[in-house]
GROMACS .gro file of C-alpha atoms in nm:
model
  230
    1MET     CA    1   0.013   0.011  -0.003
    2SER     CA    2   0.143   0.349  -0.099
    3ASP     CA    3   0.236   0.584   0.146
    4ASP     CA    4  -0.055   0.792  -0.029
    5ALA     CA    5  -0.339   0.548   0.017
    6THR     CA    6  -0.256   0.535   0.400
    7SER     CA    7  -0.257   0.919   0.432
    8ALA     CA    8  -0.592   0.887   0.281
    9GLN     CA    9  -0.716   0.628   0.496
   10THR     CA   10  -0.607   0.772   0.841
   11ALA     CA   11  -0.658   1.128   0.753
   12PRO     CA   12  -0.992   1.254   1.009
   13ALA     CA   13  -1.299   1.372   0.872
   14ALA     CA   14  -1.368   1.743   0.778
   15GLY     CA   15  -1.520   1.906   1.061
   16PRO     CA   16  -1.656   2.240   1.076
   17ALA     CA   17  -1.448   2.519   0.950
   18ALA     CA   18  -1.251   2.689   1.201
   19PRO     CA   19  -1.371   3.013   1.297
   20ALA     CA   20  -1.192   3.313   1.117
   21ASP     CA   21  -0.894   3.420   1.310
   22LYS     CA   22  -0.972   3.747   1.523
   23PRO     CA   23  -0.773   4.078   1.380
   24ARG     CA   24  -0.445   4.079   1.636
   25ARG     CA   25  -0.314   4.418   1.729
   26LYS     CA   26   0.051   4.485   1.606
   27ARG     CA   27   0.315   4.423   1.822
   28GLY     CA   28   0.409   4.675   2.070
   29ASN     CA   29   0.053   4.856   2.061
   30PRO     CA   30  -0.121   4.840   2.431
   31PRO     CA   31  -0.480   4.789   2.421
   32PRO     CA   32  -0.667   5.190   2.456
   33ASP     CA   33  -0.664   5.250   2.842
   34THR     CA   34  -1.047   5.336   2.883
   35ARG     CA   35  -0.944   5.445   3.233
   36PRO     CA   36  -1.069   5.796   3.357
   37GLU     CA   37  -0.815   6.062   3.416
   38ILE     CA   38  -0.724   6.136   3.744
   39TYR     CA   39  -0.625   6.513   3.782
   40VAL     CA   40  -0.274   6.471   4.012
   41SER     CA   41  -0.280   6.877   4.171
   42THR     CA   42   0.092   6.880   4.297
   43ASP     CA   43   0.262   7.176   4.497
   44ILE     CA   44   0.612   7.229   4.579
   45GLU     CA   45   0.811   7.406   4.833
   46ALA     CA   46   1.155   7.492   4.766
   47ASP     CA   47   1.447   7.698   4.870
   48GLY     CA   48   1.577   7.866   4.501
   49PRO     CA   49   1.436   7.898   4.142
   50ILE     CA   50   1.568   7.600   3.991
   51PRO     CA   51   1.664   7.238   4.089
   52GLY     CA   52   2.021   7.090   4.105
   53PRO     CA   53   2.160   7.465   4.255
   54HIS     CA   54   1.897   7.441   4.486
   55SER     CA   55   1.646   7.191   4.666
   56MET     CA   56   1.303   7.080   4.660
   57LEU     CA   57   1.197   7.084   5.038
   58SER     CA   58   0.891   6.921   5.001
   59PHE     CA   59   0.594   6.821   4.796
   60ALA     CA   60   0.243   6.674   4.816
   61SER     CA   61  -0.022   6.574   4.559
   62ALA     CA   62  -0.394   6.498   4.606
   63ALA     CA   63  -0.544   6.297   4.293
   64TYR     CA   64  -0.886   6.399   4.209
   65LEU     CA   65  -1.157   6.278   3.965
   66ALA     CA   66  -1.314   6.514   3.736
   67ASP     CA   67  -1.600   6.539   3.998
   68LYS     CA   68  -1.389   6.661   4.259
   69THR     CA   69  -1.384   6.333   4.449
   70LEU     CA   70  -1.048   6.318   4.603
   71VAL     CA   71  -0.902   5.969   4.538
   72GLY     CA   72  -0.578   6.010   4.728
   73THR     CA   73  -0.260   6.232   4.862
   74PHE     CA   74   0.084   6.175   4.905
   75GLU     CA   75   0.296   6.407   5.092
   76ALA     CA   76   0.701   6.406   5.179
   77ASN     CA   77   0.945   6.646   5.313
   78LEU     CA   78   1.300   6.629   5.177
   79GLU     CA   79   1.667   6.619   5.256
   80THR     CA   80   1.843   6.892   5.071
   81LEU     CA   81   2.065   6.796   4.747
   82PRO     CA   82   2.428   6.762   4.819
   83GLY     CA   83   2.614   7.085   4.730
   84ALA     CA   84   2.289   7.281   4.720
   85GLU     CA   85   2.211   7.592   4.898
   86GLY     CA   86   1.909   7.809   4.945
   87HIS     CA   87   1.901   8.104   4.726
   88PRO     CA   88   1.933   8.461   4.901
   89ILE     CA   89   1.569   8.589   4.772
   90GLN     CA   90   1.386   8.246   4.856
   91MET     CA   91   1.549   8.231   5.183
   92GLN     CA   92   1.446   8.579   5.281
   93TRP     CA   93   1.062   8.505   5.210
   94TRP     CA   94   1.116   8.185   5.391
   95ALA     CA   95   1.215   8.385   5.728
   96GLN     CA   96   0.889   8.534   5.665
   97GLN     CA   97   0.684   8.230   5.690
   98PRO     CA   98   0.777   8.036   6.027
   99GLU     CA   99   0.506   7.787   6.027
  100ALA     CA  100   0.541   7.643   5.683
  101TRP     CA  101   0.931   7.644   5.711
  102ALA     CA  102   0.861   7.414   6.014
  103ALA     CA  103   0.643   7.210   5.849
  104CYS     CA  104   0.870   7.118   5.553
  105ARG     CA  105   1.180   7.057   5.765
  106HIS     CA  106   1.044   6.764   5.971
  107ASN     CA  107   1.041   6.411   5.910
  108LEU     CA  108   1.317   6.447   5.609
  109GLU     CA  109   1.324   6.172   5.396
  110ALA     CA  110   1.595   6.130   5.126
  111PRO     CA  111   1.501   6.197   4.799
  112GLU     CA  112   1.625   5.870   4.652
  113ALA     CA  113   1.344   5.725   4.870
  114ALA     CA  114   1.083   5.943   4.841
  115LEU     CA  115   1.040   6.021   4.481
  116PRO     CA  116   1.029   5.618   4.389
  117ARG     CA  117   0.786   5.597   4.623
  118TYR     CA  118   0.553   5.861   4.460
  119VAL     CA  119   0.599   5.742   4.115
  120GLU     CA  120   0.464   5.376   4.264
  121TRP     CA  121   0.184   5.575   4.402
  122VAL     CA  122   0.084   5.780   4.095
  123GLU     CA  123   0.116   5.463   3.881
  124SER     CA  124  -0.160   5.278   4.121
  125LEU     CA  125  -0.402   5.501   4.087
  126PRO     CA  126  -0.726   5.381   3.929
  127GLY     CA  127  -0.688   5.617   3.627
  128LYS     CA  128  -0.501   5.760   3.368
  129PRO     CA  129  -0.247   6.070   3.588
  130VAL     CA  130  -0.222   6.388   3.459
  131PHE     CA  131  -0.024   6.641   3.656
  132VAL     CA  132  -0.213   6.985   3.749
  133ALA     CA  133  -0.048   7.255   3.906
  134PHE     CA  134  -0.033   7.658   3.935
  135PRO     CA  135   0.166   7.759   3.791
  136ALA     CA  136   0.288   7.416   3.618
  137GLY     CA  137   0.611   7.583   3.470
  138PHE     CA  138   0.751   7.580   3.847
  139ASP     CA  139   0.602   7.274   4.015
  140PHE     CA  140   0.657   7.080   3.725
  141THR     CA  141   1.007   7.183   3.638
  142PHE     CA  142   1.121   7.047   3.997
  143MET     CA  143   0.915   6.733   4.032
  144PHE     CA  144   1.009   6.586   3.662
  145TRP     CA  145   1.397   6.666   3.786
  146TYR     CA  146   1.379   6.482   4.069
  147MET     CA  147   1.147   6.208   3.954
  148MET     CA  148   1.406   6.155   3.656
  149ARG     CA  149   1.681   6.190   3.874
  150PHE     CA  150   1.578   5.986   4.149
  151ALA     CA  151   1.318   5.725   3.998
  152GLY     CA  152   1.419   5.734   3.628
  153ARG     CA  153   1.065   5.803   3.493
  154SER     CA  154   0.763   6.028   3.491
  155PRO     CA  155   0.439   5.864   3.492
  156PHE     CA  156   0.297   6.206   3.366
  157GLY     CA  157   0.530   6.215   3.058
  158TRP     CA  158   0.656   6.512   2.958
  159ALA     CA  159   0.329   6.718   3.005
  160ALA     CA  160   0.161   6.919   3.260
  161LEU     CA  161  -0.141   7.071   3.276
  162ASP     CA  162  -0.140   7.483   3.393
  163ILE     CA  163  -0.443   7.591   3.579
  164LYS     CA  164  -0.329   7.981   3.496
  165THR     CA  165  -0.364   7.883   3.128
  166LEU     CA  166  -0.712   7.728   3.157
  167ALA     CA  167  -0.812   8.029   3.362
  168PHE     CA  168  -0.656   8.227   3.035
  169ALA     CA  169  -0.882   8.041   2.822
  170LEU     CA  170  -1.222   8.067   3.053
  171THR     CA  171  -1.200   8.424   3.180
  172GLY     CA  172  -1.075   8.643   2.870
  173LEU     CA  173  -0.821   8.798   3.100
  174PRO     CA  174  -0.438   8.901   2.970
  175TYR     CA  175  -0.282   8.595   3.067
  176ARG     CA  176  -0.112   8.801   3.339
  177ARG     CA  177  -0.417   8.925   3.496
  178ASN     CA  178  -0.534   8.545   3.587
  179VAL     CA  179  -0.443   8.553   3.942
  180LYS     CA  180  -0.696   8.377   4.202
  181ALA     CA  181  -0.803   8.690   4.357
  182ALA     CA  182  -0.945   8.738   4.006
  183PHE     CA  183  -1.126   8.444   3.972
  184PRO     CA  184  -1.507   8.409   4.016
  185ALA     CA  185  -1.607   8.292   4.368
  186GLN     CA  186  -1.778   7.981   4.284
  187TRP     CA  187  -1.441   7.859   4.147
  188HIS     CA  188  -1.320   7.876   4.511
  189ASP     CA  189  -1.403   7.595   4.787
  190PRO     CA  190  -1.340   7.734   5.138
  191LEU     CA  191  -0.981   7.572   5.152
  192PRO     CA  192  -0.674   7.694   5.311
  193HIS     CA  193  -0.353   7.823   5.079
  194THR     CA  194  -0.076   7.796   5.366
  195HIS     CA  195   0.217   7.734   5.198
  196ILE     CA  196   0.251   7.371   5.319
  197ALA     CA  197   0.211   7.184   5.006
  198LEU     CA  198  -0.076   6.938   5.125
  199ASP     CA  199  -0.273   7.192   5.171
  200ASP     CA  200  -0.198   7.419   4.881
  201ALA     CA  201  -0.209   7.093   4.643
  202LYS     CA  202  -0.579   7.003   4.793
  203GLU     CA  203  -0.706   7.391   4.739
  204GLN     CA  204  -0.598   7.435   4.365
  205GLY     CA  205  -0.705   7.076   4.289
  206ALA     CA  206  -1.099   7.163   4.414
  207LEU     CA  207  -1.007   7.530   4.213
  208PHE     CA  208  -0.914   7.299   3.895
  209CYS     CA  209  -1.215   7.039   3.919
  210ASN     CA  210  -1.429   7.399   3.975
  211MET     CA  211  -1.267   7.530   3.644
  212LEU     CA  212  -1.324   7.202   3.483
  213ALA     CA  213  -1.726   7.159   3.539
  214GLU     CA  214  -1.737   7.542   3.431
  215LEU     CA  215  -1.551   7.438   3.106
  216ARG     CA  216  -1.772   7.141   3.058
  217ARG     CA  217  -2.116   7.334   3.106
  218ARG     CA  218  -2.010   7.571   2.888
  219GLU     CA  219  -1.941   7.286   2.593
  220THR     CA  220  -2.278   7.161   2.674
  221GLU     CA  221  -2.478   7.476   2.632
  222GLN     CA  222  -2.257   7.537   2.311
  223ALA     CA  223  -2.335   7.214   2.169
  224ALA     CA  224  -2.707   7.260   2.294
  225ILE     CA  225  -2.712   7.602   2.049
  226GLN     CA  226  -2.512   7.459   1.765
  227PRO     CA  227  -2.811   7.234   1.617
  228ALA     CA  228  -3.033   7.546   1.593
  229GLN     CA  229  -2.771   7.764   1.455
  230ASP     CA  230  -2.737   7.464   1.147
   0.00000   0.00000   0.00000
């Protein structure tokens, strides 16, 4: 008996057609992240204008959902950087803030311990983290430098959301006039601004959520008007 005959005799009967393969994602493309954004309002206190020559003394984050639900907080007081020193102008300002100075100079942690712990905390939040600050240019400069230097990565990528810029879009005021005192009263919650990092992170986080609600309200109103105009 030939090999061909053997093969014919032993081949299984044809079964139902196999279902078509599901479309496969290309390697390297993760599935889309459908989690909600979490707005990580962050405040830092420093002894100078830039990191490296000067030190970040303390930092804190308050993580909010868009509806102003506070998801969690993080805070740390840091040891100063080796070889760094306080800027004279900044140290004069600190001399006028004894309570805030005392608050950021106790229970000190080494940056190489605090920053990896912080990055892991951000990455554990139940949503896509967005760095939020007022002004973001100052706080994010320090936080990004410290995260990259001591944790090796930034869970926020390269981007930060600036509350002052959002206010510029909402108020119609010139950019430099967008200070908190010029904002509508309904944007402010009765929270203290003390120059203690966690207090300020909570205060500006609630402010941001109120501004975001205002933005969404305007979008809804505009969407309702648009069909009538069309």
